[in-house]
XYZ file of C-alpha atoms in Angstrom:
353
model
C -19.534 71.166 191.115
C -18.691 67.270 192.397
C -16.408 65.290 190.943
C -16.583 62.699 189.431
C -13.906 59.741 189.169
C -13.547 56.055 189.071
C -13.840 55.881 192.893
C -17.006 57.553 193.701
C -19.943 57.862 192.489
C -21.395 61.765 191.456
C -22.969 63.096 194.038
C -26.064 65.265 192.351
C -26.372 68.647 192.738
C -28.742 70.619 195.109
C -29.729 74.028 194.505
C -27.125 75.943 196.213
C -24.128 74.098 194.527
C -26.209 75.589 191.100
C -26.396 79.370 192.456
C -23.321 78.978 193.349
C -21.613 77.325 189.591
C -24.032 80.243 187.854
C -22.539 82.777 189.818
C -18.981 82.503 189.208
C -19.891 81.660 186.166
C -21.194 85.371 185.709
C -18.522 87.022 187.572
C -15.924 85.071 185.557
C -17.768 86.125 182.223
C -18.023 90.240 183.393
C -14.135 89.973 184.252
C -13.801 87.996 180.240
C -16.565 87.355 178.490
C -15.090 85.887 175.490
C -14.768 82.241 176.132
C -12.712 80.342 173.487
C -15.432 81.186 169.907
C -17.924 82.173 172.899
C -18.954 84.999 174.357
C -20.614 84.906 177.599
C -22.773 86.675 179.186
C -26.232 86.593 180.986
C -29.251 87.480 178.508
C -29.914 90.668 179.842
C -26.517 91.890 179.597
C -26.935 90.659 175.796
C -30.241 92.828 175.140
C -28.264 95.577 177.576
C -25.491 95.848 174.926
C -27.782 95.532 171.836
C -30.458 98.093 173.478
C -26.771 101.094 172.171
C -27.092 100.220 169.261
C -29.574 101.349 166.279
C -32.666 99.731 165.354
C -31.190 98.720 161.666
C -33.316 100.669 159.318
C -35.105 98.985 155.960
C -33.332 99.350 152.832
C -35.433 97.500 150.310
C -38.888 96.746 152.055
C -39.054 94.108 154.764
C -36.881 92.222 152.042
C -32.975 93.987 153.220
C -32.604 95.327 156.669
C -29.321 97.165 157.621
C -26.684 94.409 158.532
C -27.730 91.900 157.149
C -26.270 89.604 154.942
C -29.307 89.129 151.870
C -29.387 86.893 149.014
C -31.785 87.558 145.299
C -31.598 84.760 143.763
C -32.732 83.931 140.882
C -31.967 82.008 137.551
C -29.940 82.992 134.269
C -31.964 86.119 132.594
C -34.551 86.876 134.706
C -32.864 90.852 135.811
C -31.319 90.531 139.230
C -28.586 92.599 138.263
C -30.601 95.034 137.232
C -32.920 94.749 140.279
C -29.677 95.624 142.343
C -27.996 98.537 140.428
C -31.534 99.609 141.100
C -31.237 98.991 145.244
C -27.745 100.203 144.897
C -28.592 103.980 143.418
C -31.907 104.258 145.930
C -29.394 103.703 148.377
C -26.562 106.385 147.086
C -29.440 108.974 146.360
C -31.529 107.737 149.766
C -35.209 108.238 147.257
C -37.115 104.906 147.745
C -37.750 102.433 144.751
C -40.952 103.271 143.365
C -43.653 100.610 145.374
C -40.827 99.818 148.106
C -39.723 101.176 150.960
C -36.334 102.978 152.294
C -35.347 104.184 155.898
C -31.505 104.304 155.797
C -30.222 108.345 154.759
C -27.878 108.526 151.883
C -24.706 106.935 151.564
C -22.479 105.013 149.419
C -22.623 101.955 147.899
C -19.913 99.612 146.444
C -20.874 97.307 143.691
C -19.294 95.027 142.912
C -19.850 93.531 139.001
C -18.868 90.735 138.077
C -21.478 89.772 135.395
C -21.017 93.267 132.672
C -18.705 94.637 130.991
C -18.147 98.373 130.987
C -19.606 98.768 127.363
C -22.574 96.898 128.181
C -23.293 98.205 131.933
C -23.121 101.680 129.646
C -25.364 100.817 127.163
C -28.165 99.671 130.241
C -28.034 102.818 131.530
C -28.053 104.714 128.185
C -29.928 105.653 124.722
C -27.849 103.531 121.865
C -24.807 105.124 124.054
C -26.159 108.649 124.284
C -28.331 110.471 126.857
C -26.206 108.516 129.473
C -28.080 108.237 133.040
C -26.445 110.026 135.824
C -25.724 108.260 139.033
C -24.150 109.595 142.029
C -20.720 109.775 142.500
C -20.919 108.019 145.959
C -22.383 104.554 143.659
C -19.088 103.043 143.449
C -19.073 100.403 140.386
C -15.789 98.021 140.712
C -14.477 95.062 138.166
C -11.924 93.079 137.819
C -8.262 94.228 136.954
C -7.549 92.055 133.915
C -4.124 92.874 134.862
C -3.702 91.980 137.843
C -1.622 89.313 139.043
C -1.800 86.977 141.733
C 0.769 87.305 144.675
C 2.493 84.052 144.500
C 1.002 80.654 146.900
C -2.111 82.129 146.486
C -5.647 81.424 145.002
C -7.825 83.692 143.545
C -10.427 82.961 145.643
C -7.851 84.254 148.537
C -6.959 86.829 146.474
C -10.966 88.223 145.703
C -11.071 87.145 149.150
C -7.813 90.039 150.865
C -8.879 92.844 147.863
C -12.533 92.850 149.072
C -11.152 93.556 152.553
C -8.629 96.229 151.927
C -11.013 97.625 150.069
C -14.313 97.958 152.564
C -11.900 98.611 155.455
C -9.800 101.916 153.347
C -12.932 102.940 152.009
C -15.045 103.196 154.880
C -18.532 102.071 152.456
C -20.910 100.135 154.737
C -22.900 99.340 152.150
C -22.085 95.898 149.307
C -23.708 94.341 146.902
C -21.931 91.366 145.275
C -22.839 90.536 141.817
C -22.374 87.457 141.674
C -21.959 84.922 144.119
C -19.588 82.292 141.621
C -17.179 84.996 142.193
C -16.520 84.416 145.370
C -15.936 81.317 145.429
C -16.103 78.702 141.963
C -17.782 75.535 143.529
C -20.808 77.194 145.514
C -22.878 74.399 145.051
C -21.365 71.813 146.992
C -21.640 72.381 150.658
C -18.495 72.343 151.697
C -17.431 76.080 149.685
C -20.466 77.333 150.804
C -19.414 77.252 154.205
C -16.018 79.243 154.345
C -18.189 82.262 151.732
C -20.722 82.455 153.834
C -18.449 82.548 156.834
C -16.310 85.093 154.932
C -19.153 87.463 154.897
C -20.696 87.302 157.582
C -17.104 87.946 159.424
C -16.834 91.358 157.060
C -20.407 92.264 157.960
C -19.565 91.778 161.549
C -15.867 93.026 162.076
C -16.659 96.298 159.282
C -20.830 96.716 160.371
C -21.800 95.888 156.382
C -24.975 95.809 155.188
C -24.429 92.657 152.384
C -26.983 92.338 149.376
C -25.963 89.341 147.333
C -26.889 87.882 144.072
C -26.813 84.403 143.560
C -27.880 81.740 140.366
C -31.044 79.536 140.588
C -30.109 76.221 138.495
C -32.798 74.987 135.507
C -36.426 74.654 137.426
C -39.879 73.459 137.037
C -41.703 76.798 136.057
C -45.028 75.153 137.400
C -43.502 75.327 141.257
C -43.145 77.935 143.383
C -40.096 79.940 144.319
C -38.693 78.012 147.539
C -35.120 78.552 149.359
C -34.781 74.843 147.964
C -33.779 76.861 144.526
C -31.045 78.547 145.508
C -27.513 76.403 144.299
C -26.099 75.433 147.418
C -29.461 76.251 149.367
C -28.741 74.361 152.545
C -25.384 76.406 153.798
C -26.236 79.429 151.825
C -29.987 80.132 153.371
C -28.541 78.440 156.452
C -25.684 81.347 156.712
C -28.117 84.402 155.071
C -30.162 86.735 157.669
C -32.406 86.949 154.979
C -33.205 86.262 151.221
C -35.731 87.169 148.368
C -36.017 85.491 144.681
C -37.244 86.764 141.440
C -39.798 84.962 139.690
C -40.748 84.497 135.659
C -44.323 85.593 135.468
C -45.670 83.212 132.997
C -48.898 85.972 132.577
C -46.009 88.593 130.606
C -42.576 87.853 129.531
C -41.756 91.012 130.251
C -43.307 90.730 133.989
C -41.568 89.841 137.424
C -42.048 88.678 140.698
C -40.876 89.024 143.812
C -40.870 86.576 146.551
C -39.901 86.353 150.045
C -37.632 83.414 151.807
C -36.455 84.525 154.623
C -36.648 87.135 157.006
C -34.859 87.502 160.863
C -35.863 91.758 161.422
C -39.249 90.961 159.976
C -42.042 88.998 159.458
C -42.763 87.249 155.867
C -44.662 89.644 154.726
C -43.860 88.700 150.640
C -44.820 85.256 150.541
C -46.853 82.950 147.882
C -50.513 85.340 149.168
C -48.428 88.213 147.955
C -45.720 88.539 145.496
C -44.307 91.926 144.275
C -45.014 92.328 140.697
C -43.081 94.159 138.714
C -42.356 94.832 135.409
C -39.029 95.171 133.118
C -38.804 98.696 131.599
C -36.918 101.285 130.529
C -38.615 104.600 129.607
C -35.792 106.472 128.761
C -31.913 105.770 129.869
C -32.344 103.422 132.966
C -33.495 100.109 132.685
C -35.476 98.871 135.697
C -38.037 97.310 137.706
C -41.679 99.324 137.763
C -43.514 98.095 140.424
C -47.164 97.077 139.248
C -48.979 95.763 142.622
C -49.731 92.411 144.528
C -50.981 89.111 143.646
C -50.485 85.575 144.487
C -47.712 83.382 142.672
C -49.742 80.764 141.678
C -51.299 83.473 138.970
C -48.364 83.934 137.149
C -46.669 80.006 137.589
C -46.411 77.948 134.406
C -49.674 75.855 133.442
C -48.995 73.014 131.412
C -51.242 72.087 128.415
C -52.988 69.026 127.653
C -50.708 68.617 125.034
C -47.809 69.407 127.273
C -49.113 67.096 130.155
C -49.678 64.228 127.662
C -45.757 64.865 126.698
C -44.912 64.686 129.772
C -46.500 61.520 130.753
C -45.826 59.683 127.714
C -41.778 60.669 129.136
C -42.696 59.437 132.809
C -44.163 56.642 131.564
C -41.416 55.782 128.924
C -38.709 55.894 132.031
C -39.877 53.823 133.722
C -40.432 51.024 131.550
C -36.249 51.361 131.193
C -36.041 50.913 134.948
C -35.734 54.334 136.232
C -36.797 54.939 139.892
C -39.433 57.295 140.686
C -37.014 59.090 142.391
C -34.809 59.138 139.721
C -37.227 59.983 136.894
C -38.709 63.057 139.303
C -35.041 64.501 138.715
C -35.286 64.017 135.440
C -37.963 65.497 134.348
C -38.015 67.971 136.943
C -40.539 67.525 138.911
C -41.651 65.745 142.517
C -41.476 62.115 143.906
C -45.639 62.584 144.460
C -46.457 63.820 141.127
C -44.452 60.601 138.976
C -46.524 58.101 141.018
C -49.645 59.785 140.598
C -48.927 60.320 136.711
C -48.020 56.604 136.620
C -51.152 55.610 138.620
C -53.334 57.204 135.939
C -51.742 55.306 133.362
C -51.964 52.409 135.004
C -48.768 51.703 135.550
C -47.124 51.593 139.375
C -48.361 48.992 141.427
């Protein structure tokens, strides 16, 4: 390629120059494809390498595939952990969750449980602490050791990350479920803290060939609105860096009903969108707390519908906040609705000109 300096005009690059430079780049890449943080190869070479690796198998329908860092998010007490243990049990026994697909062969699973104590876990999978459910011994449950001491000059987050990698390296287990995200980084709602977390999980995935399911919280949300990627705490960074994501919503039809909605996918098209969510009921038929598949439905059918009384109460609150000098966006945040809804209410009440 032509050189540029202060004493000469750059010459144009003809097709021969371009081809020569391309051949040089390819030859150099064949010798050493790593260029700093980049790996440089032709598109065909990348495909040839990818063809040598197996096609990712389904772990939980089209919602989670092998080789993915997947996020499952929902509000508090919606049932994230119930479903996650059910998925772990399914993979460890090579028996699909009824109503959902499983293609992967039987294999061990690590379940990092930072939510429940051992007695709480026992209670969920027994009948009043008797007639206990029998998990396969390949399902390994991990919790924090309260007697562990932090090494000097090491933060809790760093020690946790080091311990996690050691566990993965020594066990050889390739299916990891983390319950939940906040224990890996304490400030996941902030982009600066979400980014290192996702880099860690993606790095471990690439280094050890992992499939990772991470549970995460949603802040308090308007139950009349559809679930979106914006409902995930720290959503902008977390959603960008994960391979797939799905969410659990609470049904307004029945307090025991939940719906599962696909939010992001890379190995498949979106199968379970707002017009085709998976409806489940939380049940405990014997000694195993679980999601019981009921069928498919539209998300709209399970969202909260405001009564006339509730609408009037909300409208009055919007009007009151507007009269106090709050902006439309401030009001929307306060009453947990959209900016456009606030404007529409104020227009109807003749408050907004």
